[in-house]
Amino acid sequence: MWPTRPGETVGALRAIVLIALGTALMTLSAKVNLPLPYVPMTLQTLVVLMIGAAYGWRLGGATMIAYLVEGALGLPVFAGPVGGIAPLVGPTAGYLFGFVAAAFVTGWLAERGWDRSVVLLFAAMAAGHVVILAAGFGWLAFGVGFGAAKAWQVGIVPFIAGSLVKNALGAALMPAARRIVDRRG
């Protein structure tokens, strides 16, 4: 998203600024949430996938890792708002760690041209959502001990419609954001 210039210092500064911006957006997106019994529905997945598509797999993944580190250090960046280790070992843990993998997958696909078509970007974001939901399901079913049936009911079903809406929104917003950045750059 941000034009690069030669030089390691500029590249490192660019990465730091983009990571800080990304983690701030993640924090804000966590505050827009619909509380559910075990895992809240938030705008975080939309932001994760847009960061992955905009930043690419390396910087997108690094941004999600930085976000988790901020939360682990106690900053109130997660839904709630809470910070600390509890969200990283409780029912939300699978989803939170899935953010890293989803940013990686979406970013990797975007770097291969999937971000230049709304349909392909929707598919790339859908792949990212599948990664997040699979990680959340796996953690709820086996890490928390809910079993597959309950994990499916509380960890997947409530999020399907929202995931489709967020995919459509993200796939529509990314080209518009690119046009704005391209005009300024």
Short mmCIF file of N, CA, C and O in Angstrom, two decimals, residues 15-130:
data_model
loop_
_atom_site.label_atom_id
_atom_site.label_comp_id
_atom_site.label_asym_id
_atom_site.label_seq_id
_atom_site.Cartn_x
_atom_site.Cartn_y
_atom_site.Cartn_z
N ALA A 15 7.87 -0.43 7.58
CA ALA A 15 7.30 -1.63 8.18
C ALA A 15 6.78 -1.34 9.59
O ALA A 15 5.68 -1.77 9.95
N ILE A 16 7.54 -0.61 10.37
CA ILE A 16 7.12 -0.28 11.74
C ILE A 16 5.84 0.54 11.74
O ILE A 16 4.90 0.26 12.50
N VAL A 17 5.77 1.54 10.87
CA VAL A 17 4.58 2.38 10.79
C VAL A 17 3.38 1.56 10.34
O VAL A 17 2.28 1.67 10.91
N LEU A 18 3.55 0.72 9.32
CA LEU A 18 2.44 -0.10 8.84
C LEU A 18 1.99 -1.12 9.88
O LEU A 18 0.78 -1.36 10.03
N ILE A 19 2.91 -1.71 10.60
CA ILE A 19 2.54 -2.65 11.66
C ILE A 19 1.77 -1.92 12.76
O ILE A 19 0.74 -2.40 13.24
N ALA A 20 2.25 -0.75 13.17
CA ALA A 20 1.56 0.03 14.20
C ALA A 20 0.15 0.41 13.74
O ALA A 20 -0.82 0.30 14.50
N LEU A 21 0.02 0.83 12.48
CA LEU A 21 -1.29 1.16 11.94
C LEU A 21 -2.19 -0.08 11.91
O LEU A 21 -3.36 -0.02 12.29
N GLY A 22 -1.63 -1.20 11.48
CA GLY A 22 -2.40 -2.44 11.42
C GLY A 22 -2.88 -2.91 12.78
O GLY A 22 -4.03 -3.32 12.93
N THR A 23 -2.00 -2.85 13.78
CA THR A 23 -2.42 -3.30 15.12
C THR A 23 -3.45 -2.33 15.71
O THR A 23 -4.35 -2.75 16.43
N ALA A 24 -3.34 -1.04 15.37
CA ALA A 24 -4.35 -0.08 15.83
C ALA A 24 -5.71 -0.38 15.19
O ALA A 24 -6.75 -0.35 15.87
N LEU A 25 -5.70 -0.70 13.90
CA LEU A 25 -6.95 -1.07 13.23
C LEU A 25 -7.53 -2.35 13.81
O LEU A 25 -8.75 -2.48 13.97
N MET A 26 -6.66 -3.30 14.13
CA MET A 26 -7.14 -4.55 14.76
C MET A 26 -7.79 -4.25 16.10
O MET A 26 -8.84 -4.82 16.43
N THR A 27 -7.17 -3.38 16.89
CA THR A 27 -7.72 -3.02 18.19
C THR A 27 -9.08 -2.36 18.04
O THR A 27 -10.03 -2.72 18.75
N LEU A 28 -9.20 -1.42 17.11
CA LEU A 28 -10.49 -0.76 16.88
C LEU A 28 -11.54 -1.75 16.41
O LEU A 28 -12.69 -1.70 16.84
N SER A 29 -11.15 -2.67 15.53
CA SER A 29 -12.11 -3.64 15.00
C SER A 29 -12.58 -4.62 16.08
O SER A 29 -13.68 -5.16 16.00
N ALA A 30 -11.76 -4.84 17.10
CA ALA A 30 -12.15 -5.72 18.20
C ALA A 30 -13.22 -5.07 19.07
O ALA A 30 -13.99 -5.77 19.73
N LYS A 31 -13.25 -3.74 19.08
CA LYS A 31 -14.21 -3.02 19.92
C LYS A 31 -15.61 -3.02 19.32
O LYS A 31 -16.59 -2.78 20.01
N VAL A 32 -15.71 -3.27 18.01
CA VAL A 32 -17.01 -3.40 17.36
C VAL A 32 -17.36 -4.88 17.41
O VAL A 32 -16.91 -5.67 16.59
N ASN A 33 -18.13 -5.25 18.46
CA ASN A 33 -18.40 -6.67 18.61
C ASN A 33 -19.80 -6.95 19.10
O ASN A 33 -20.43 -6.11 19.74
N LEU A 34 -20.25 -8.12 18.74
CA LEU A 34 -21.53 -8.65 19.19
C LEU A 34 -21.19 -9.78 20.15
O LEU A 34 -20.68 -10.83 19.72
N PRO A 35 -21.43 -9.58 21.44
CA PRO A 35 -21.08 -10.63 22.40
C PRO A 35 -21.92 -11.89 22.17
O PRO A 35 -23.13 -11.82 22.04
N LEU A 36 -21.26 -13.01 22.10
CA LEU A 36 -21.90 -14.32 22.01
C LEU A 36 -21.39 -15.13 23.19
O LEU A 36 -20.41 -14.76 23.83
N PRO A 37 -22.01 -16.27 23.50
CA PRO A 37 -21.62 -17.00 24.71
C PRO A 37 -20.14 -17.33 24.86
O PRO A 37 -19.61 -17.21 25.95
N TYR A 38 -19.45 -17.73 23.81
CA TYR A 38 -18.07 -18.16 23.96
C TYR A 38 -17.08 -17.28 23.21
O TYR A 38 -16.00 -16.99 23.69
N VAL A 39 -17.45 -16.90 21.99
CA VAL A 39 -16.57 -16.12 21.12
C VAL A 39 -17.38 -14.97 20.53
O VAL A 39 -18.40 -15.23 19.89
N PRO A 40 -16.97 -13.73 20.74
CA PRO A 40 -17.74 -12.61 20.18
C PRO A 40 -17.55 -12.50 18.67
O PRO A 40 -16.53 -12.91 18.13
N MET A 41 -18.56 -11.96 18.02
CA MET A 41 -18.45 -11.66 16.59
C MET A 41 -17.93 -10.23 16.48
O MET A 41 -18.52 -9.32 17.05
N THR A 42 -16.82 -10.05 15.79
CA THR A 42 -16.18 -8.74 15.67
C THR A 42 -15.91 -8.41 14.20
O THR A 42 -16.14 -9.24 13.33
N LEU A 43 -15.36 -7.25 13.98
CA LEU A 43 -14.91 -6.87 12.64
C LEU A 43 -13.45 -7.26 12.41
O LEU A 43 -12.87 -6.95 11.38
N GLN A 44 -12.85 -7.95 13.38
CA GLN A 44 -11.44 -8.30 13.27
C GLN A 44 -11.12 -9.12 12.03
O GLN A 44 -10.09 -8.89 11.39
N THR A 45 -11.96 -10.09 11.69
CA THR A 45 -11.61 -10.93 10.54
C THR A 45 -11.56 -10.10 9.26
O THR A 45 -10.70 -10.33 8.41
N LEU A 46 -12.47 -9.14 9.13
CA LEU A 46 -12.41 -8.26 7.96
C LEU A 46 -11.08 -7.52 7.90
O LEU A 46 -10.42 -7.48 6.86
N VAL A 47 -10.65 -6.97 9.03
CA VAL A 47 -9.40 -6.21 9.08
C VAL A 47 -8.19 -7.13 8.85
O VAL A 47 -7.26 -6.77 8.13
N VAL A 48 -8.20 -8.32 9.43
CA VAL A 48 -7.11 -9.29 9.21
C VAL A 48 -6.93 -9.55 7.73
O VAL A 48 -5.81 -9.49 7.20
N LEU A 49 -8.02 -9.82 7.05
CA LEU A 49 -7.95 -10.19 5.64
C LEU A 49 -7.56 -9.00 4.76
O LEU A 49 -6.82 -9.15 3.79
N MET A 50 -8.04 -7.81 5.13
CA MET A 50 -7.65 -6.62 4.36
C MET A 50 -6.17 -6.29 4.58
O MET A 50 -5.48 -5.90 3.65
N ILE A 51 -5.69 -6.47 5.81
CA ILE A 51 -4.25 -6.26 6.07
C ILE A 51 -3.43 -7.28 5.28
O ILE A 51 -2.43 -6.93 4.66
N GLY A 52 -3.84 -8.52 5.29
CA GLY A 52 -3.13 -9.54 4.51
C GLY A 52 -3.08 -9.17 3.03
O GLY A 52 -2.03 -9.22 2.40
N ALA A 53 -4.23 -8.76 2.48
CA ALA A 53 -4.29 -8.41 1.06
C ALA A 53 -3.48 -7.17 0.75
O ALA A 53 -2.82 -7.09 -0.29
N ALA A 54 -3.49 -6.19 1.65
CA ALA A 54 -2.79 -4.93 1.39
C ALA A 54 -1.29 -5.03 1.67
O ALA A 54 -0.48 -4.48 0.94
N TYR A 55 -0.92 -5.74 2.72
CA TYR A 55 0.48 -5.78 3.17
C TYR A 55 1.27 -6.93 2.56
O TYR A 55 2.49 -6.89 2.55
N GLY A 56 0.59 -7.97 2.11
CA GLY A 56 1.29 -9.16 1.66
C GLY A 56 1.52 -10.11 2.83
O GLY A 56 1.24 -9.79 3.98
N TRP A 57 2.02 -11.31 2.52
CA TRP A 57 2.08 -12.36 3.54
C TRP A 57 3.09 -12.07 4.63
O TRP A 57 2.84 -12.35 5.80
N ARG A 58 4.23 -11.49 4.31
CA ARG A 58 5.26 -11.25 5.34
C ARG A 58 4.83 -10.18 6.33
O ARG A 58 4.80 -10.40 7.53
N LEU A 59 4.52 -9.00 5.81
CA LEU A 59 4.16 -7.88 6.69
C LEU A 59 2.79 -8.11 7.32
O LEU A 59 2.57 -7.74 8.47
N GLY A 60 1.88 -8.74 6.59
CA GLY A 60 0.57 -9.05 7.17
C GLY A 60 0.69 -10.02 8.33
O GLY A 60 0.11 -9.81 9.40
N GLY A 61 1.47 -11.08 8.15
CA GLY A 61 1.70 -12.03 9.24
C GLY A 61 2.42 -11.39 10.42
O GLY A 61 2.06 -11.61 11.59
N ALA A 62 3.41 -10.56 10.12
CA ALA A 62 4.14 -9.86 11.19
C ALA A 62 3.22 -8.93 11.97
O ALA A 62 3.34 -8.81 13.20
N THR A 63 2.30 -8.30 11.28
CA THR A 63 1.35 -7.41 11.94
C THR A 63 0.46 -8.18 12.90
O THR A 63 0.22 -7.74 14.04
N MET A 64 0.00 -9.35 12.49
CA MET A 64 -0.86 -10.16 13.37
C MET A 64 -0.07 -10.69 14.57
O MET A 64 -0.59 -10.74 15.68
N ILE A 65 1.18 -11.05 14.34
CA ILE A 65 2.02 -11.49 15.47
C ILE A 65 2.22 -10.34 16.44
O ILE A 65 2.10 -10.51 17.66
N ALA A 66 2.48 -9.14 15.93
CA ALA A 66 2.64 -7.96 16.79
C ALA A 66 1.36 -7.70 17.58
O ALA A 66 1.41 -7.37 18.78
N TYR A 67 0.23 -7.87 16.96
CA TYR A 67 -1.06 -7.68 17.63
C TYR A 67 -1.22 -8.67 18.79
O TYR A 67 -1.60 -8.28 19.90
N LEU A 68 -0.90 -9.93 18.56
CA LEU A 68 -0.99 -10.93 19.63
C LEU A 68 0.00 -10.64 20.75
O LEU A 68 -0.33 -10.82 21.93
N VAL A 69 1.18 -10.19 20.40
CA VAL A 69 2.18 -9.83 21.42
C VAL A 69 1.68 -8.66 22.26
O VAL A 69 1.81 -8.67 23.49
N GLU A 70 1.12 -7.65 21.61
CA GLU A 70 0.56 -6.52 22.37
C GLU A 70 -0.48 -7.01 23.38
O GLU A 70 -0.48 -6.58 24.54
N GLY A 71 -1.35 -7.88 22.93
CA GLY A 71 -2.37 -8.43 23.82
C GLY A 71 -1.77 -9.25 24.94
O GLY A 71 -2.16 -9.14 26.10
N ALA A 72 -0.79 -10.09 24.61
CA ALA A 72 -0.14 -10.94 25.62
C ALA A 72 0.57 -10.09 26.67
O ALA A 72 0.65 -10.47 27.85
N LEU A 73 1.06 -8.93 26.27
CA LEU A 73 1.73 -8.03 27.21
C LEU A 73 0.75 -7.28 28.11
O LEU A 73 1.16 -6.53 28.99
N GLY A 74 -0.54 -7.47 27.87
CA GLY A 74 -1.55 -6.87 28.73
C GLY A 74 -2.26 -5.66 28.17
O GLY A 74 -3.15 -5.11 28.82
N LEU A 75 -1.88 -5.22 26.98
CA LEU A 75 -2.59 -4.09 26.38
C LEU A 75 -4.02 -4.53 26.04
O LEU A 75 -4.22 -5.65 25.55
N PRO A 76 -5.02 -3.69 26.26
CA PRO A 76 -6.42 -4.09 26.04
C PRO A 76 -6.81 -4.04 24.56
O PRO A 76 -7.67 -3.26 24.15
N VAL A 77 -6.20 -4.89 23.76
CA VAL A 77 -6.41 -4.85 22.32
C VAL A 77 -7.46 -5.85 21.84
O VAL A 77 -7.96 -5.72 20.72
N PHE A 78 -7.80 -6.82 22.66
CA PHE A 78 -8.75 -7.84 22.25
C PHE A 78 -10.18 -7.38 22.52
O PHE A 78 -10.41 -6.39 23.21
N ALA A 79 -11.16 -8.13 21.99
CA ALA A 79 -12.57 -7.81 22.24
C ALA A 79 -12.83 -7.84 23.73
O ALA A 79 -12.29 -8.67 24.45
N GLY A 80 -13.63 -6.94 24.18
CA GLY A 80 -13.94 -6.94 25.60
C GLY A 80 -13.99 -5.58 26.24
O GLY A 80 -15.02 -5.21 26.75
N PRO A 81 -13.04 -4.74 26.28
CA PRO A 81 -11.65 -4.85 25.86
C PRO A 81 -10.80 -5.53 26.93
O PRO A 81 -10.90 -5.18 28.10
N VAL A 82 -10.03 -6.48 26.51
CA VAL A 82 -9.14 -7.17 27.43
C VAL A 82 -7.78 -7.36 26.80
O VAL A 82 -7.62 -7.26 25.60
N GLY A 83 -6.82 -7.65 27.63
CA GLY A 83 -5.49 -8.02 27.21
C GLY A 83 -5.01 -9.10 28.16
O GLY A 83 -5.75 -9.53 29.05
N GLY A 84 -3.80 -9.53 27.99
CA GLY A 84 -3.25 -10.57 28.84
C GLY A 84 -3.28 -11.93 28.18
O GLY A 84 -3.66 -12.07 27.02
N ILE A 85 -2.91 -12.91 28.95
CA ILE A 85 -2.78 -14.28 28.43
C ILE A 85 -4.13 -14.99 28.30
O ILE A 85 -4.30 -15.84 27.44
N ALA A 86 -5.11 -14.63 29.14
CA ALA A 86 -6.40 -15.35 29.16
C ALA A 86 -7.04 -15.52 27.78
O ALA A 86 -7.45 -16.63 27.43
N PRO A 87 -7.15 -14.46 26.96
CA PRO A 87 -7.75 -14.67 25.63
C PRO A 87 -6.92 -15.61 24.73
O PRO A 87 -7.46 -16.21 23.80
N LEU A 88 -5.64 -15.72 25.02
CA LEU A 88 -4.76 -16.55 24.20
C LEU A 88 -4.76 -18.02 24.62
O LEU A 88 -4.10 -18.84 23.98
N VAL A 89 -5.47 -18.33 25.69
CA VAL A 89 -5.60 -19.73 26.11
C VAL A 89 -7.06 -20.11 26.33
O VAL A 89 -7.36 -21.27 26.59
N GLY A 90 -7.98 -19.14 26.21
CA GLY A 90 -9.41 -19.39 26.39
C GLY A 90 -10.08 -19.76 25.09
O GLY A 90 -9.41 -20.10 24.10
N PRO A 91 -11.40 -19.67 25.05
CA PRO A 91 -12.15 -20.07 23.85
C PRO A 91 -11.79 -19.31 22.58
O PRO A 91 -11.94 -19.83 21.48
N THR A 92 -11.29 -18.08 22.71
CA THR A 92 -10.96 -17.29 21.51
C THR A 92 -9.57 -17.59 20.94
O THR A 92 -9.23 -17.11 19.86
N ALA A 93 -8.78 -18.38 21.63
CA ALA A 93 -7.38 -18.60 21.24
C ALA A 93 -7.21 -19.10 19.81
O ALA A 93 -6.36 -18.60 19.08
N GLY A 94 -7.99 -20.06 19.41
CA GLY A 94 -7.85 -20.60 18.06
C GLY A 94 -8.06 -19.54 16.99
O GLY A 94 -7.33 -19.48 16.00
N TYR A 95 -9.06 -18.71 17.19
CA TYR A 95 -9.33 -17.64 16.23
C TYR A 95 -8.18 -16.64 16.20
O TYR A 95 -7.74 -16.22 15.13
N LEU A 96 -7.72 -16.24 17.39
CA LEU A 96 -6.63 -15.26 17.47
C LEU A 96 -5.37 -15.77 16.76
O LEU A 96 -4.76 -15.04 15.98
N PHE A 97 -4.99 -17.01 17.01
CA PHE A 97 -3.81 -17.55 16.34
C PHE A 97 -4.09 -17.80 14.86
O PHE A 97 -3.18 -17.72 14.02
N GLY A 98 -5.35 -18.05 14.52
CA GLY A 98 -5.73 -18.20 13.13
C GLY A 98 -5.56 -16.92 12.33
O GLY A 98 -5.38 -16.95 11.11
N PHE A 99 -5.59 -15.76 13.03
CA PHE A 99 -5.38 -14.49 12.35
C PHE A 99 -4.02 -14.45 11.64
O PHE A 99 -3.91 -13.93 10.54
N VAL A 100 -3.01 -15.00 12.28
CA VAL A 100 -1.66 -15.00 11.70
C VAL A 100 -1.66 -15.80 10.40
O VAL A 100 -1.20 -15.33 9.36
N ALA A 101 -2.20 -17.01 10.48
CA ALA A 101 -2.24 -17.88 9.30
C ALA A 101 -3.12 -17.29 8.20
O ALA A 101 -2.79 -17.38 7.01
N ALA A 102 -4.24 -16.67 8.57
CA ALA A 102 -5.14 -16.08 7.58
C ALA A 102 -4.50 -14.90 6.87
O ALA A 102 -4.65 -14.74 5.65
N ALA A 103 -3.79 -14.05 7.60
CA ALA A 103 -3.08 -12.93 6.97
C ALA A 103 -2.02 -13.47 6.02
O ALA A 103 -1.82 -12.93 4.92
N PHE A 104 -1.35 -14.54 6.43
CA PHE A 104 -0.34 -15.18 5.59
C PHE A 104 -0.98 -15.69 4.29
O PHE A 104 -0.51 -15.37 3.19
N VAL A 105 -2.06 -16.47 4.39
CA VAL A 105 -2.71 -17.06 3.22
C VAL A 105 -3.26 -15.98 2.29
O VAL A 105 -3.02 -16.00 1.08
N THR A 106 -4.00 -15.04 2.87
CA THR A 106 -4.60 -13.98 2.04
C THR A 106 -3.51 -13.13 1.39
O THR A 106 -3.60 -12.78 0.21
N GLY A 107 -2.48 -12.80 2.15
CA GLY A 107 -1.37 -12.02 1.61
C GLY A 107 -0.62 -12.75 0.51
O GLY A 107 -0.24 -12.17 -0.51
N TRP A 108 -0.41 -14.05 0.71
CA TRP A 108 0.28 -14.86 -0.28
C TRP A 108 -0.51 -14.89 -1.59
O TRP A 108 0.06 -14.71 -2.68
N LEU A 109 -1.82 -15.08 -1.48
CA LEU A 109 -2.66 -15.08 -2.68
C LEU A 109 -2.70 -13.70 -3.34
O LEU A 109 -2.64 -13.59 -4.56
N ALA A 110 -2.77 -12.66 -2.52
CA ALA A 110 -2.79 -11.29 -3.07
C ALA A 110 -1.51 -10.98 -3.83
O ALA A 110 -1.56 -10.35 -4.90
N GLU A 111 -0.38 -11.45 -3.31
CA GLU A 111 0.89 -11.21 -3.99
C GLU A 111 0.97 -11.94 -5.33
O GLU A 111 1.82 -11.62 -6.16
N ARG A 112 0.10 -12.89 -5.54
CA ARG A 112 0.07 -13.63 -6.80
C ARG A 112 -1.05 -13.14 -7.72
O ARG A 112 -1.46 -13.83 -8.63
N GLY A 113 -1.58 -11.93 -7.43
CA GLY A 113 -2.54 -11.31 -8.32
C GLY A 113 -4.00 -11.48 -7.94
O GLY A 113 -4.88 -10.95 -8.61
N TRP A 114 -4.29 -12.18 -6.87
CA TRP A 114 -5.67 -12.41 -6.48
C TRP A 114 -6.33 -11.14 -5.95
O TRP A 114 -7.55 -11.11 -5.78
N ASP A 115 -5.57 -10.11 -5.71
CA ASP A 115 -6.14 -8.85 -5.20
C ASP A 115 -6.53 -7.91 -6.33
O ASP A 115 -7.05 -6.82 -6.08
N ARG A 116 -6.32 -8.30 -7.57
CA ARG A 116 -6.61 -7.42 -8.71
C ARG A 116 -7.98 -7.69 -9.32
O ARG A 116 -8.39 -7.00 -10.23
N SER A 117 -8.69 -8.66 -8.81
CA SER A 117 -10.03 -8.98 -9.27
C SER A 117 -10.91 -9.14 -8.03
O SER A 117 -10.53 -9.81 -7.07
N VAL A 118 -12.09 -8.54 -8.07
CA VAL A 118 -13.00 -8.62 -6.92
C VAL A 118 -13.37 -10.08 -6.65
O VAL A 118 -13.41 -10.51 -5.49
N VAL A 119 -13.59 -10.85 -7.69
CA VAL A 119 -13.98 -12.26 -7.52
C VAL A 119 -12.83 -13.05 -6.90
O VAL A 119 -13.04 -13.83 -5.95
N LEU A 120 -11.62 -12.88 -7.41
CA LEU A 120 -10.48 -13.61 -6.85
C LEU A 120 -10.16 -13.13 -5.43
O LEU A 120 -9.79 -13.94 -4.57
N LEU A 121 -10.30 -11.83 -5.19
CA LEU A 121 -10.06 -11.31 -3.84
C LEU A 121 -11.09 -11.87 -2.87
O LEU A 121 -10.75 -12.23 -1.74
N PHE A 122 -12.33 -11.97 -3.30
CA PHE A 122 -13.36 -12.60 -2.46
C PHE A 122 -12.94 -14.03 -2.12
O PHE A 122 -13.05 -14.46 -0.97
N ALA A 123 -12.44 -14.75 -3.12
CA ALA A 123 -12.00 -16.14 -2.90
C ALA A 123 -10.80 -16.19 -1.96
O ALA A 123 -10.72 -17.06 -1.07
N ALA A 124 -9.85 -15.27 -2.12
CA ALA A 124 -8.68 -15.24 -1.23
C ALA A 124 -9.11 -14.94 0.20
O ALA A 124 -8.61 -15.56 1.16
N MET A 125 -10.03 -14.00 0.36
CA MET A 125 -10.53 -13.69 1.70
C MET A 125 -11.35 -14.85 2.27
O MET A 125 -11.30 -15.11 3.48
N ALA A 126 -12.08 -15.55 1.41
CA ALA A 126 -12.82 -16.72 1.87
C ALA A 126 -11.85 -17.78 2.38
O ALA A 126 -12.10 -18.43 3.41
N ALA A 127 -10.73 -17.95 1.68
CA ALA A 127 -9.71 -18.91 2.16
C ALA A 127 -9.19 -18.47 3.52
O ALA A 127 -9.00 -19.31 4.42
N GLY A 128 -8.97 -17.18 3.70
CA GLY A 128 -8.54 -16.67 5.00
C GLY A 128 -9.57 -16.92 6.09
O GLY A 128 -9.23 -17.31 7.20
N HIS A 129 -10.83 -16.71 5.76
CA HIS A 129 -11.89 -16.98 6.73
C HIS A 129 -11.94 -18.46 7.10
O HIS A 129 -12.14 -18.81 8.27
N VAL A 130 -11.77 -19.32 6.11
CA VAL A 130 -11.76 -20.76 6.39
C VAL A 130 -10.64 -21.10 7.35
O VAL A 130 -10.82 -21.88 8.30
#
